[in-house]
C-alpha atoms as a PDB file:
ATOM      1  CA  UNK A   1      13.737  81.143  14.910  1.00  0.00           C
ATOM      2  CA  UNK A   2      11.775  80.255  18.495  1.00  0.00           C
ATOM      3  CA  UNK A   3       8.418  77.990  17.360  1.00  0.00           C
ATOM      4  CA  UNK A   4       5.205  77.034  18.798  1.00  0.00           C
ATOM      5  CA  UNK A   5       4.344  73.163  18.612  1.00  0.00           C
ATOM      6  CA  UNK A   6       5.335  71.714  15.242  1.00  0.00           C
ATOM      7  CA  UNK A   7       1.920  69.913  13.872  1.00  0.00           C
ATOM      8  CA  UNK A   8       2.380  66.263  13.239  1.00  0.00           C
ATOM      9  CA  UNK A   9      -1.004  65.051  10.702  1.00  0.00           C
ATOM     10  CA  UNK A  10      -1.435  61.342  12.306  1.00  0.00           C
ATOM     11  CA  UNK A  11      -0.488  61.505  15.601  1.00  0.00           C
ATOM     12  CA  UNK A  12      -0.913  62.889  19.115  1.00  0.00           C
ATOM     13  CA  UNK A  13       1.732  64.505  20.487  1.00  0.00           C
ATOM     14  CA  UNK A  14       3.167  67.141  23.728  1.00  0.00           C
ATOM     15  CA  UNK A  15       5.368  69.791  22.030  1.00  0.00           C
ATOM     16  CA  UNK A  16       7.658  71.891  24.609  1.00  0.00           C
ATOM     17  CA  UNK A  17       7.770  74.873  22.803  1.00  0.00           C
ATOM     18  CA  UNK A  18      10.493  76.283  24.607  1.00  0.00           C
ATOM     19  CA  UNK A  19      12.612  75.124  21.960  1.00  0.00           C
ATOM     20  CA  UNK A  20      13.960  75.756  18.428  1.00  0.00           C
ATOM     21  CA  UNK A  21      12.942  74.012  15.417  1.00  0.00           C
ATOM     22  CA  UNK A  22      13.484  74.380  11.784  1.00  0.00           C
ATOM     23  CA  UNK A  23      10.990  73.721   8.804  1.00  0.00           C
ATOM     24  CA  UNK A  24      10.959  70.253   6.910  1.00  0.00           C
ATOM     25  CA  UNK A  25      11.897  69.154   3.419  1.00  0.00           C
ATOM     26  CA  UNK A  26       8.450  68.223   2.104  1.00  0.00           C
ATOM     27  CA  UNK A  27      10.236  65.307   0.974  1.00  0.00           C
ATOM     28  CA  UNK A  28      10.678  64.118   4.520  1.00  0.00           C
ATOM     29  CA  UNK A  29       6.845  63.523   4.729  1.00  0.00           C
ATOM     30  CA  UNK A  30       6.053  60.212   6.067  1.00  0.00           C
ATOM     31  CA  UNK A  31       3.259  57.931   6.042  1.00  0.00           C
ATOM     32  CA  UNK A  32       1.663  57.439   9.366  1.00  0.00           C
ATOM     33  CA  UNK A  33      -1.782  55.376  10.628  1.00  0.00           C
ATOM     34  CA  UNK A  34      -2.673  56.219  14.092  1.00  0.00           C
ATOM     35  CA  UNK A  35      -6.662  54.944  15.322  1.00  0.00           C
ATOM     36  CA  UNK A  36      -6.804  56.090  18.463  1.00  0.00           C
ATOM     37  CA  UNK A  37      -8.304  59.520  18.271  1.00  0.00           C
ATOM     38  CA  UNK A  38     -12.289  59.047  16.678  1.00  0.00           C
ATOM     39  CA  UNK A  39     -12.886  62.635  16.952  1.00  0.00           C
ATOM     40  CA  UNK A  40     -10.449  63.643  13.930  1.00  0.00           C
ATOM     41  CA  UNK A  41      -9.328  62.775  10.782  1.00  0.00           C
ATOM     42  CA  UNK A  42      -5.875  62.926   9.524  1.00  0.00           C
ATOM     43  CA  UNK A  43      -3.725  63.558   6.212  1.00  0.00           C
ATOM     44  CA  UNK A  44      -1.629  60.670   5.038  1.00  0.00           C
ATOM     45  CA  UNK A  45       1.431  62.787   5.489  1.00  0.00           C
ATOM     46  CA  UNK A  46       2.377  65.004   8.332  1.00  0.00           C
ATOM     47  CA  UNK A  47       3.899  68.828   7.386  1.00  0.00           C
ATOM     48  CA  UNK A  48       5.791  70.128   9.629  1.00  0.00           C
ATOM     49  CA  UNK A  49       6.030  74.371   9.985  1.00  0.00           C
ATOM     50  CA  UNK A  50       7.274  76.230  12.868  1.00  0.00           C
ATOM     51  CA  UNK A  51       5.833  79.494  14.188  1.00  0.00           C
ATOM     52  CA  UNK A  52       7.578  82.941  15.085  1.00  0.00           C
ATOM     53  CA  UNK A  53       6.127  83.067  18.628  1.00  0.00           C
ATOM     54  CA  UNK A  54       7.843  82.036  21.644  1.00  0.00           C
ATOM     55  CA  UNK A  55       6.056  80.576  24.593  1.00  0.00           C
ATOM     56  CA  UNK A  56       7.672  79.472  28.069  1.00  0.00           C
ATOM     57  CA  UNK A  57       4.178  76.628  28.374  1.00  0.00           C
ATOM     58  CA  UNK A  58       4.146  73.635  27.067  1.00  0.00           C
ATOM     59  CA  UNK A  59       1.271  72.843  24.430  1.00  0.00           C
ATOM     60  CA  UNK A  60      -0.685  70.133  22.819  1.00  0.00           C
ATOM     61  CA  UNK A  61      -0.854  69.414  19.191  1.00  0.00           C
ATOM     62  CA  UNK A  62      -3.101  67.315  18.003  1.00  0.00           C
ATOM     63  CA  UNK A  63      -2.979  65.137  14.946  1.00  0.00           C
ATOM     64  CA  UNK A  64      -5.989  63.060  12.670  1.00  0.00           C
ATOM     65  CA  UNK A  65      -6.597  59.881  13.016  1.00  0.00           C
ATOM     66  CA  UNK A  66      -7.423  58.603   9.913  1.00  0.00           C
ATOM     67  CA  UNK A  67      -5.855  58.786   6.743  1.00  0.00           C
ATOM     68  CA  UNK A  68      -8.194  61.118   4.220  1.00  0.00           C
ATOM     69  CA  UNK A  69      -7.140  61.007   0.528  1.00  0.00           C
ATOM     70  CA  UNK A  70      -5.897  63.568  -1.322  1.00  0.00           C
ATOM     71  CA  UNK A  71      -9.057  66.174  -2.843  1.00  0.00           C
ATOM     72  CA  UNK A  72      -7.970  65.567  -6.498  1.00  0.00           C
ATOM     73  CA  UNK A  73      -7.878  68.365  -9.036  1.00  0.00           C
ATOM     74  CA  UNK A  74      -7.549  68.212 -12.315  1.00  0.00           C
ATOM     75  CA  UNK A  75      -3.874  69.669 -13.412  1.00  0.00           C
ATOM     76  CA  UNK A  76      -5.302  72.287 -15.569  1.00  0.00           C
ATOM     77  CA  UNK A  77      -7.710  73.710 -13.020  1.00  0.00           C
ATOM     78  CA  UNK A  78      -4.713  74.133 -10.656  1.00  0.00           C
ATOM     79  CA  UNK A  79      -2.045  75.834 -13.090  1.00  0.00           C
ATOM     80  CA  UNK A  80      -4.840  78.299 -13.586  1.00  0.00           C
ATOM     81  CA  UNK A  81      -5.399  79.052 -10.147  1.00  0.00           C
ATOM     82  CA  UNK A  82      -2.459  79.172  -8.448  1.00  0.00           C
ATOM     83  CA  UNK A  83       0.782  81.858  -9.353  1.00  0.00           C
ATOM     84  CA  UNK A  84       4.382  81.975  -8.831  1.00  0.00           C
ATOM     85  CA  UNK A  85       6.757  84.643  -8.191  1.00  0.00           C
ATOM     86  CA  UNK A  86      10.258  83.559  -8.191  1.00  0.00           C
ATOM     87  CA  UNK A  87      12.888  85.764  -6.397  1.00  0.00           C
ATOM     88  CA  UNK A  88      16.163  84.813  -6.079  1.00  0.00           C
ATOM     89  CA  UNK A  89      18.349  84.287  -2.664  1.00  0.00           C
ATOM     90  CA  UNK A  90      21.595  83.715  -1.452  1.00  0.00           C
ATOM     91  CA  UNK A  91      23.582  80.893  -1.754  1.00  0.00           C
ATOM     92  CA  UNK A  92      21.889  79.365  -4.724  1.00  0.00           C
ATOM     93  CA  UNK A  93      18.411  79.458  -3.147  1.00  0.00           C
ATOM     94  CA  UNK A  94      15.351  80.403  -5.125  1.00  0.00           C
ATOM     95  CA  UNK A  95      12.424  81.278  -3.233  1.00  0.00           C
ATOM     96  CA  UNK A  96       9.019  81.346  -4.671  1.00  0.00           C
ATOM     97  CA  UNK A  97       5.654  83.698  -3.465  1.00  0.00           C
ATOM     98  CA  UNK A  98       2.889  80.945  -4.404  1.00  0.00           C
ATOM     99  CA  UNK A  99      -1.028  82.390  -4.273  1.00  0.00           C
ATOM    100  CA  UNK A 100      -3.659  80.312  -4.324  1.00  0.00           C
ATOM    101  CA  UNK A 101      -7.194  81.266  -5.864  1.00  0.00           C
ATOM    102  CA  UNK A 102      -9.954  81.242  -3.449  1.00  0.00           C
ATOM    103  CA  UNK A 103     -11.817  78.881  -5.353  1.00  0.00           C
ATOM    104  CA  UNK A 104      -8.757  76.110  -4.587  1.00  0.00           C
ATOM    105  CA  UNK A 105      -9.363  77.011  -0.974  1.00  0.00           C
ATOM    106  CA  UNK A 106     -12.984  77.036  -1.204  1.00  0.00           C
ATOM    107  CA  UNK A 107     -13.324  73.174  -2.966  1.00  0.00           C
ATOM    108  CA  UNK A 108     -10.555  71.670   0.022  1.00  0.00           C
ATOM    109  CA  UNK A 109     -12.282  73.469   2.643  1.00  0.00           C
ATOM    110  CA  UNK A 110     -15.478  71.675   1.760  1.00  0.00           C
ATOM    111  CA  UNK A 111     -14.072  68.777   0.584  1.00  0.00           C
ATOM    112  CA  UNK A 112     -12.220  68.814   4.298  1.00  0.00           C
ATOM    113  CA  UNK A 113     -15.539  68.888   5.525  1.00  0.00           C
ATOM    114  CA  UNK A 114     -17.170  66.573   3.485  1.00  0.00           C
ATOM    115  CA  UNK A 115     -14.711  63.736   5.459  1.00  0.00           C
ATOM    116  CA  UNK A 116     -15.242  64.945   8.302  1.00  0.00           C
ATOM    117  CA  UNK A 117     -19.078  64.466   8.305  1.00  0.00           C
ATOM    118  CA  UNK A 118     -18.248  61.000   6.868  1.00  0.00           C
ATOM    119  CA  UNK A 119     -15.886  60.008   9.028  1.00  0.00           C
ATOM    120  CA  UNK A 120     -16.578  61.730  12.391  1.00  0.00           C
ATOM    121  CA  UNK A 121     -18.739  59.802  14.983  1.00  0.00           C
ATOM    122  CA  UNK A 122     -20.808  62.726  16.557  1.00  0.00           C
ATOM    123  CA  UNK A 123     -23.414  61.808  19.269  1.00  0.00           C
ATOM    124  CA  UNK A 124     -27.426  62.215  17.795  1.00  0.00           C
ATOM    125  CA  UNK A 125     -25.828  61.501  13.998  1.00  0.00           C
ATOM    126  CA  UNK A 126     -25.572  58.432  11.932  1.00  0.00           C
ATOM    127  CA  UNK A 127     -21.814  58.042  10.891  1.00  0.00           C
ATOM    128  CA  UNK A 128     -21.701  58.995   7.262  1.00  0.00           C
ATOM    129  CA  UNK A 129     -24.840  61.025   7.361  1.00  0.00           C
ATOM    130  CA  UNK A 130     -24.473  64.917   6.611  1.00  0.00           C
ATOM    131  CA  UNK A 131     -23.398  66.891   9.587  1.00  0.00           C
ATOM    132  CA  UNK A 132     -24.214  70.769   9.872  1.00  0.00           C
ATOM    133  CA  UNK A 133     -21.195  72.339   9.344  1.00  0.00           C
ATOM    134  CA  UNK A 134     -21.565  74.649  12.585  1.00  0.00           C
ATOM    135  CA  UNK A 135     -22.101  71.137  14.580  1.00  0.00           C
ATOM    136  CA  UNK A 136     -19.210  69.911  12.890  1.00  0.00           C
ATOM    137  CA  UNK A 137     -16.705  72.641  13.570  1.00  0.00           C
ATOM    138  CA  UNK A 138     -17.712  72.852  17.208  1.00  0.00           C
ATOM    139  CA  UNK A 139     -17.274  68.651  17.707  1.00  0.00           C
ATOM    140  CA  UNK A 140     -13.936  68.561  15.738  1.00  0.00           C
ATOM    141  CA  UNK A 141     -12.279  72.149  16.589  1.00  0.00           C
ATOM    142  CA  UNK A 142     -12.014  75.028  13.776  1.00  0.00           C
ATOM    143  CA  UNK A 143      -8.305  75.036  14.507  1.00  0.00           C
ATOM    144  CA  UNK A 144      -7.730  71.170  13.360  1.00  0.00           C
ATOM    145  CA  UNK A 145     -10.708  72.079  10.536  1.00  0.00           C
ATOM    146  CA  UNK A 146      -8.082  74.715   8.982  1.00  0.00           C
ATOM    147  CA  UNK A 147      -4.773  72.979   9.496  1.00  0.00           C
ATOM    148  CA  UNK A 148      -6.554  70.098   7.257  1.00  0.00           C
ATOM    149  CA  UNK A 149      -7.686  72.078   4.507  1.00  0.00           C
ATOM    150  CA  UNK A 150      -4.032  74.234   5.057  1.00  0.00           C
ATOM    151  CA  UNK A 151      -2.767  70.832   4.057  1.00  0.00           C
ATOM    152  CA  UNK A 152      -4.924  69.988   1.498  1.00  0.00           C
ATOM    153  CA  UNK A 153      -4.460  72.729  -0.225  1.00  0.00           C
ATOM    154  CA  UNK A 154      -0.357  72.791  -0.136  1.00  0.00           C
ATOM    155  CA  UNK A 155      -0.846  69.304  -1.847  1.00  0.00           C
ATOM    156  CA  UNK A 156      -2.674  70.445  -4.254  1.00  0.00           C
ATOM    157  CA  UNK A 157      -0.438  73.082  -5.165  1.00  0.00           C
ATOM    158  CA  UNK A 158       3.036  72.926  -4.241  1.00  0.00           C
ATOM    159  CA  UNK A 159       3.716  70.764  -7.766  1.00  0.00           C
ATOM    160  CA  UNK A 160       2.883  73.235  -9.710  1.00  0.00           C
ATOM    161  CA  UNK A 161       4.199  76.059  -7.480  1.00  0.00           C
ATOM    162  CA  UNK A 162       7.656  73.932  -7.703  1.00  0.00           C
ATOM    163  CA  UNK A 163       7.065  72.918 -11.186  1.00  0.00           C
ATOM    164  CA  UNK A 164       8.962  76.401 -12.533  1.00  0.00           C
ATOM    165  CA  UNK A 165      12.220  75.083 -10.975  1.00  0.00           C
ATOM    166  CA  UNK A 166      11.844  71.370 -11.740  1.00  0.00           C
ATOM    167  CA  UNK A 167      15.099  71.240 -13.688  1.00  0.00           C
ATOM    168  CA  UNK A 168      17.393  73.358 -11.281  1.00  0.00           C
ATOM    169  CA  UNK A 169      16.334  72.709  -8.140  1.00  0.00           C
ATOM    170  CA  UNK A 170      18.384  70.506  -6.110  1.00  0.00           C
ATOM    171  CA  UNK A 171      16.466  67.056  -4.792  1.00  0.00           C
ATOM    172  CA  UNK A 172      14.500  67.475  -1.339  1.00  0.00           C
ATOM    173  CA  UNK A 173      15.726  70.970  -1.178  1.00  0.00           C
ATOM    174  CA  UNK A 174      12.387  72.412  -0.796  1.00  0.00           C
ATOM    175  CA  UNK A 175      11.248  74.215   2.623  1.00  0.00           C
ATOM    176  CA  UNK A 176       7.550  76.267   3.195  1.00  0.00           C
ATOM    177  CA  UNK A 177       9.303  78.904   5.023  1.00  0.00           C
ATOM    178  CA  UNK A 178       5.926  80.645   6.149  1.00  0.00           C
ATOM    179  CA  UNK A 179       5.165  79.826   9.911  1.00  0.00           C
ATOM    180  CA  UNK A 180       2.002  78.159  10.836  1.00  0.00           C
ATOM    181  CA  UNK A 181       0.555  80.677  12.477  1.00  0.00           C
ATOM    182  CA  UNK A 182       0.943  83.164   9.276  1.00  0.00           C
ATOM    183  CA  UNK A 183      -0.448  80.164   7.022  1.00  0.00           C
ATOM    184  CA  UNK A 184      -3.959  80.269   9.771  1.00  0.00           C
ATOM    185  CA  UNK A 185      -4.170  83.580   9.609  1.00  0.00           C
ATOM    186  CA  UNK A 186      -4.180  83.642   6.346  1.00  0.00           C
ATOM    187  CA  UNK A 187      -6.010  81.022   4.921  1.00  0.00           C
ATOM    188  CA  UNK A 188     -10.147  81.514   4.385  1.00  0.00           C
ATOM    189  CA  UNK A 189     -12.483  79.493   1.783  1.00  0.00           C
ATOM    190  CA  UNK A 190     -12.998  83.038   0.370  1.00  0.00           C
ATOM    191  CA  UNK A 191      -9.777  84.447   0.190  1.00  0.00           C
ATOM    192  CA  UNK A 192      -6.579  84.030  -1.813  1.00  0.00           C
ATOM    193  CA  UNK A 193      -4.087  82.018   0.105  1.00  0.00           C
ATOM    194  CA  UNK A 194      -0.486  82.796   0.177  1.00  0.00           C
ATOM    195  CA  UNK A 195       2.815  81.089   1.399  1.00  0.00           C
ATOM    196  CA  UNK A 196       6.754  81.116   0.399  1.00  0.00           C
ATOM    197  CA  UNK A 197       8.835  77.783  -0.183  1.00  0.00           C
ATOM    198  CA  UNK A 198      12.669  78.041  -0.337  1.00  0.00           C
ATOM    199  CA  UNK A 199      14.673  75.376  -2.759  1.00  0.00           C
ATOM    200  CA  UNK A 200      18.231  75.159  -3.136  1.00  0.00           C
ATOM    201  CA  UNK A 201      19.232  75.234  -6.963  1.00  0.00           C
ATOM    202  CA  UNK A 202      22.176  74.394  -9.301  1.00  0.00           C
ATOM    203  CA  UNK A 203      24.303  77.152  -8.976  1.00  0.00           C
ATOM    204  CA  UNK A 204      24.550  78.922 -11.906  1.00  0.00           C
ATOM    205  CA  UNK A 205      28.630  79.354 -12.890  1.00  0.00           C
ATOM    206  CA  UNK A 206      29.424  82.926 -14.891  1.00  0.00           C
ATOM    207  CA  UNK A 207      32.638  84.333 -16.415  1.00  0.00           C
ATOM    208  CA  UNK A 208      34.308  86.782 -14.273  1.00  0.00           C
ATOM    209  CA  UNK A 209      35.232  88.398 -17.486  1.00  0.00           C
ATOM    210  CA  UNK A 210      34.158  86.579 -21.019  1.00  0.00           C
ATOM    211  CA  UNK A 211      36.437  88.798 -22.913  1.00  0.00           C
ATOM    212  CA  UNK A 212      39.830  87.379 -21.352  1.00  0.00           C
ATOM    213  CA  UNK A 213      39.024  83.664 -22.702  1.00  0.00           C
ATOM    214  CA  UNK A 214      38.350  85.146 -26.813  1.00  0.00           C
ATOM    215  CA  UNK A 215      41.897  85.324 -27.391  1.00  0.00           C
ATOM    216  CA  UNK A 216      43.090  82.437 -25.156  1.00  0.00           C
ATOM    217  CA  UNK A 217      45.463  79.854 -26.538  1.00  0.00           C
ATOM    218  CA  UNK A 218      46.636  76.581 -25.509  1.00  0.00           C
ATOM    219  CA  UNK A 219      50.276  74.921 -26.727  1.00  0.00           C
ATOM    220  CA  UNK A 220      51.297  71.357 -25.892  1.00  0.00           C
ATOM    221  CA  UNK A 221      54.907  70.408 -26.246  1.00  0.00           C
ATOM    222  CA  UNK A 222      54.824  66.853 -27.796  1.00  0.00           C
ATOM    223  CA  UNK A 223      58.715  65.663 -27.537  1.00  0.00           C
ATOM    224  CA  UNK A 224      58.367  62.444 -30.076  1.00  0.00           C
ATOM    225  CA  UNK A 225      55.113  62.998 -32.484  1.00  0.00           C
ATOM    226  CA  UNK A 226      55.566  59.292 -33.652  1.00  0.00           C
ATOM    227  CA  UNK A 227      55.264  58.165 -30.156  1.00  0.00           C
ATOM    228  CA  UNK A 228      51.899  59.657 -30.029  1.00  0.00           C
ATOM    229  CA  UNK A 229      50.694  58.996 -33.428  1.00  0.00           C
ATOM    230  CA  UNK A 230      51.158  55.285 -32.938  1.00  0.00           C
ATOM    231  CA  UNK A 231      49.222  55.416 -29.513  1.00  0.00           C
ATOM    232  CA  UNK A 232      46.482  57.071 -31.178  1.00  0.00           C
ATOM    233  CA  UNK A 233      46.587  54.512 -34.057  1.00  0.00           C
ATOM    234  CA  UNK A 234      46.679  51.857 -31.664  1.00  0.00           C
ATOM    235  CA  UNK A 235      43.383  53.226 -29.928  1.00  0.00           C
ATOM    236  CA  UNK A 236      41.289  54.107 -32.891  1.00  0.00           C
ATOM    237  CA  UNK A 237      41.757  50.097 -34.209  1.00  0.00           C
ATOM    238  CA  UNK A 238      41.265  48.965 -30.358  1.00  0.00           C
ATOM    239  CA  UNK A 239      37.860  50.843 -30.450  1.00  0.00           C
ATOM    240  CA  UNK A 240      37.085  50.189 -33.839  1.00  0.00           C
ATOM    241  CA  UNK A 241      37.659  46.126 -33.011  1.00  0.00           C
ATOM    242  CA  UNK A 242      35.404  46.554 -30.098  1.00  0.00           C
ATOM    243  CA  UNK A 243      32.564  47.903 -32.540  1.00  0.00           C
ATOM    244  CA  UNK A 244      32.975  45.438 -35.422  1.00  0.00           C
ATOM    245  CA  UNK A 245      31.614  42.509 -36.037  1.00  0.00           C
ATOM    246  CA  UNK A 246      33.898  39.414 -36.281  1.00  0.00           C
ATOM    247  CA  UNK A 247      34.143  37.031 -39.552  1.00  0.00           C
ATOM    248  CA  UNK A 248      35.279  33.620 -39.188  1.00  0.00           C
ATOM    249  CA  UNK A 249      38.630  32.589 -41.836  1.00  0.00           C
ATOM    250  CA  UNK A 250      37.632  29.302 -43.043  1.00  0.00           C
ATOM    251  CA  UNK A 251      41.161  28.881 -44.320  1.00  0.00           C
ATOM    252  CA  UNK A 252      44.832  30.128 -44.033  1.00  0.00           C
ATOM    253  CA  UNK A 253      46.914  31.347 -41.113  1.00  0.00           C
ATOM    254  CA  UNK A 254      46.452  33.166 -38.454  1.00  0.00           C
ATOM    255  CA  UNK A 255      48.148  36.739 -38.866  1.00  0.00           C
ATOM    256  CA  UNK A 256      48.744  39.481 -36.624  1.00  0.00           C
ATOM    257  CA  UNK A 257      45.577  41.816 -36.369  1.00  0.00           C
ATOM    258  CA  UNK A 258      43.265  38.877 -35.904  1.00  0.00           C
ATOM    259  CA  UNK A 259      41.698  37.514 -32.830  1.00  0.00           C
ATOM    260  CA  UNK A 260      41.453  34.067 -31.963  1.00  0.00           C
ATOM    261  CA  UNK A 261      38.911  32.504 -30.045  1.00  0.00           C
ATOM    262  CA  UNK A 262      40.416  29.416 -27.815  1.00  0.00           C
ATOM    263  CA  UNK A 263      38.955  26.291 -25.777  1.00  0.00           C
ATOM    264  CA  UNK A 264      41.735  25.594 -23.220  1.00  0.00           C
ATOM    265  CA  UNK A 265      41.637  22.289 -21.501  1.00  0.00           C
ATOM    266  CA  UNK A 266      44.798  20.899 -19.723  1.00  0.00           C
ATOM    267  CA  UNK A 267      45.963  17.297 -18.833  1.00  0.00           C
ATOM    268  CA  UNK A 268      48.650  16.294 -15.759  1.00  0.00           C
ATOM    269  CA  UNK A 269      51.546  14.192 -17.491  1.00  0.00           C
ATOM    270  CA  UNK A 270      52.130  11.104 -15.664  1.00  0.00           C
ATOM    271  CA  UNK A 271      55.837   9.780 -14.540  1.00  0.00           C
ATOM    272  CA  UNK A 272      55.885   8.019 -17.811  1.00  0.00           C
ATOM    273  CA  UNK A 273      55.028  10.980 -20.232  1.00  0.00           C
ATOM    274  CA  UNK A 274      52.019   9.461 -20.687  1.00  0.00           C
ATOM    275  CA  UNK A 275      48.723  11.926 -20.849  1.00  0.00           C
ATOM    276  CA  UNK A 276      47.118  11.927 -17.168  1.00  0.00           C
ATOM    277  CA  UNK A 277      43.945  13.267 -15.323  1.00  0.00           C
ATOM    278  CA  UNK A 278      42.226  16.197 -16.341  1.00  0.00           C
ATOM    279  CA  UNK A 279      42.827  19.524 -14.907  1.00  0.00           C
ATOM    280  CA  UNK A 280      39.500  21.051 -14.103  1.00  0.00           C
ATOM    281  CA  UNK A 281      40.562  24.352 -12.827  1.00  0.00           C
ATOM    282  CA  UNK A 282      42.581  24.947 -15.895  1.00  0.00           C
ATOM    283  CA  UNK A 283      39.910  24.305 -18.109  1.00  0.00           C
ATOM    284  CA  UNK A 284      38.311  27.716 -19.909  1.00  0.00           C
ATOM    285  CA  UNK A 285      35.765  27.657 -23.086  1.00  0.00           C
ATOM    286  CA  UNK A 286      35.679  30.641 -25.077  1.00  0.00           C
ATOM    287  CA  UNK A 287      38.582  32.572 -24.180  1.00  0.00           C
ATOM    288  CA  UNK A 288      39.423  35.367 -26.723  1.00  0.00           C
ATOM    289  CA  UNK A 289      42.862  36.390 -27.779  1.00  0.00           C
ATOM    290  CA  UNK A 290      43.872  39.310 -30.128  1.00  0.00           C
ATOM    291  CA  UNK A 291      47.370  39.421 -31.859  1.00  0.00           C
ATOM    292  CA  UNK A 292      48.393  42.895 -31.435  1.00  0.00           C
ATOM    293  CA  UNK A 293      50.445  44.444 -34.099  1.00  0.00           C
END
């Protein structure tokens, strides 16, 4: 798929777009600080989505400066705004139509403009002082204006878009497959919004024919059943020992079955047979043995 410039939210950047380039996992997105453009504002994140067109120039796409947070919206308010189709794909891949009530669009837009006023040093206004919005969107560029509350709004809504696949889908699988320049043309503070994200799933594994397996059976040829009776025998009182508790004999002898508990501390015999230095290495507190029957 040929692209126009991929837009990076938080920095400047030349994009040849004479080239090919693929969508993102959104789980790629990476913080970034960048101060040196006082014109624009930027997301905390960058997005990256790649466009249909094909162009032989090279363009300019450019980023915000300053990290705006997140509009928040209460969960609620966005389950009830935003649907899901799922549709299913090949190779394992579920993709999912996500629309986006116009009110959504309506409360980033302004919110989007809201920090832009705030933020935005435009000559004859106080910074922070309200802006007029038609001031505003000639200063900071209605192009940059939209690809911020595009953002904004795919934040909002892409965890409850993905939400329906939470337990299938396969970690930072997840792609917006819609191109940038669908998302513009689609998105309006008074329209629903729409875009498509692909995520790879568990793959779900079928019987090629249920019927064959009702009737199956399965024969193992034991040639000594003692043999294996003892082994099992032998395991269930391993595990069983490993679960118990232990209970110290005050008296009497140690028998098979029991485990003994050992300080170990050895001695160098001198020339004469007498006792000699300690052996430090050899030394071990603690050391459990079990007499096996």
């Amino acid at each position: 798929m040929e692209a126009l410039p991929t837009v990076h939210s938080g920095m400047m950047s030349r994009v040849s777009v004479d080239a090919r380039v693929r969508s993102l996992p959104l789980s790629q997105l990476t913080p970034l600080r960048h101060a040196s453009l006082s014109d624009s504002f930027a997301w905390p994140y960058r997005i990256h989505l790649s466009s249909r067109r094909r162009s032989n120039c090279t363009s300019h796409a450019y980023a915000p400066s300053q990290a705006v947070r997140l509009f928040p919206l209460r969960a609620s308010a966005v389950a009830d705004a935003v649907e899901v189709t799922e549709s299913l794909e090949p190779n394992s891949r579920v993709k999912l139509s996500v629309k986006v009530a116009p009110k959504i669009c309506k409360e980033n837009y302004e919110f989007v403009l809201k920090e832009l006023s705030r933020r935005t040093k435009v000559p004859g206004f106080q910074v922070g002082k309200t802006i007029p919005e038609p001031v505003l969107v000639n200063f900071v560029g209605k192009d940059k204006i939209k690809i911020a509350a595009i953002e904004a709004v795919l934040r909002n809504t892409l965890p409850q878009a993905l939400s329906s696949v939470a337990g299938r889908a396969l970690k930072d699988s997840e792609h917006i497959v819609t191109s940038l320049d669908d998302l513009k043309s689609c998105f309006s503070p008074s329209s629903v919004f729409s875009y498509d994200v692909v995520v790879d799933v568990v793959p779900e594994v079928k019987w090629t024919s249920p019927e064959v397996y009702k009737k199956l059976k399965v024969s193992v040829e034991i040639d000594d059943e003692a043999v294996y009776h003892n082994a099992a025998e032998a395991e269930f009182k391993s595990r069983y020992k490993e679960l118990g508790s232990l209970r110290v004999v005050q008296d009497g002898v140690i028998e098979m079955g029991d485990v003994v508990i050992l300080d170990v501390s050895c001695n160098r015999v001198n020339d004469d047979g007498s006792e000699g230095e300690q052996i430090l290495s050899a030394e071990q507190k603690g050391t459990k043995i079990q007499l096996c029957v």
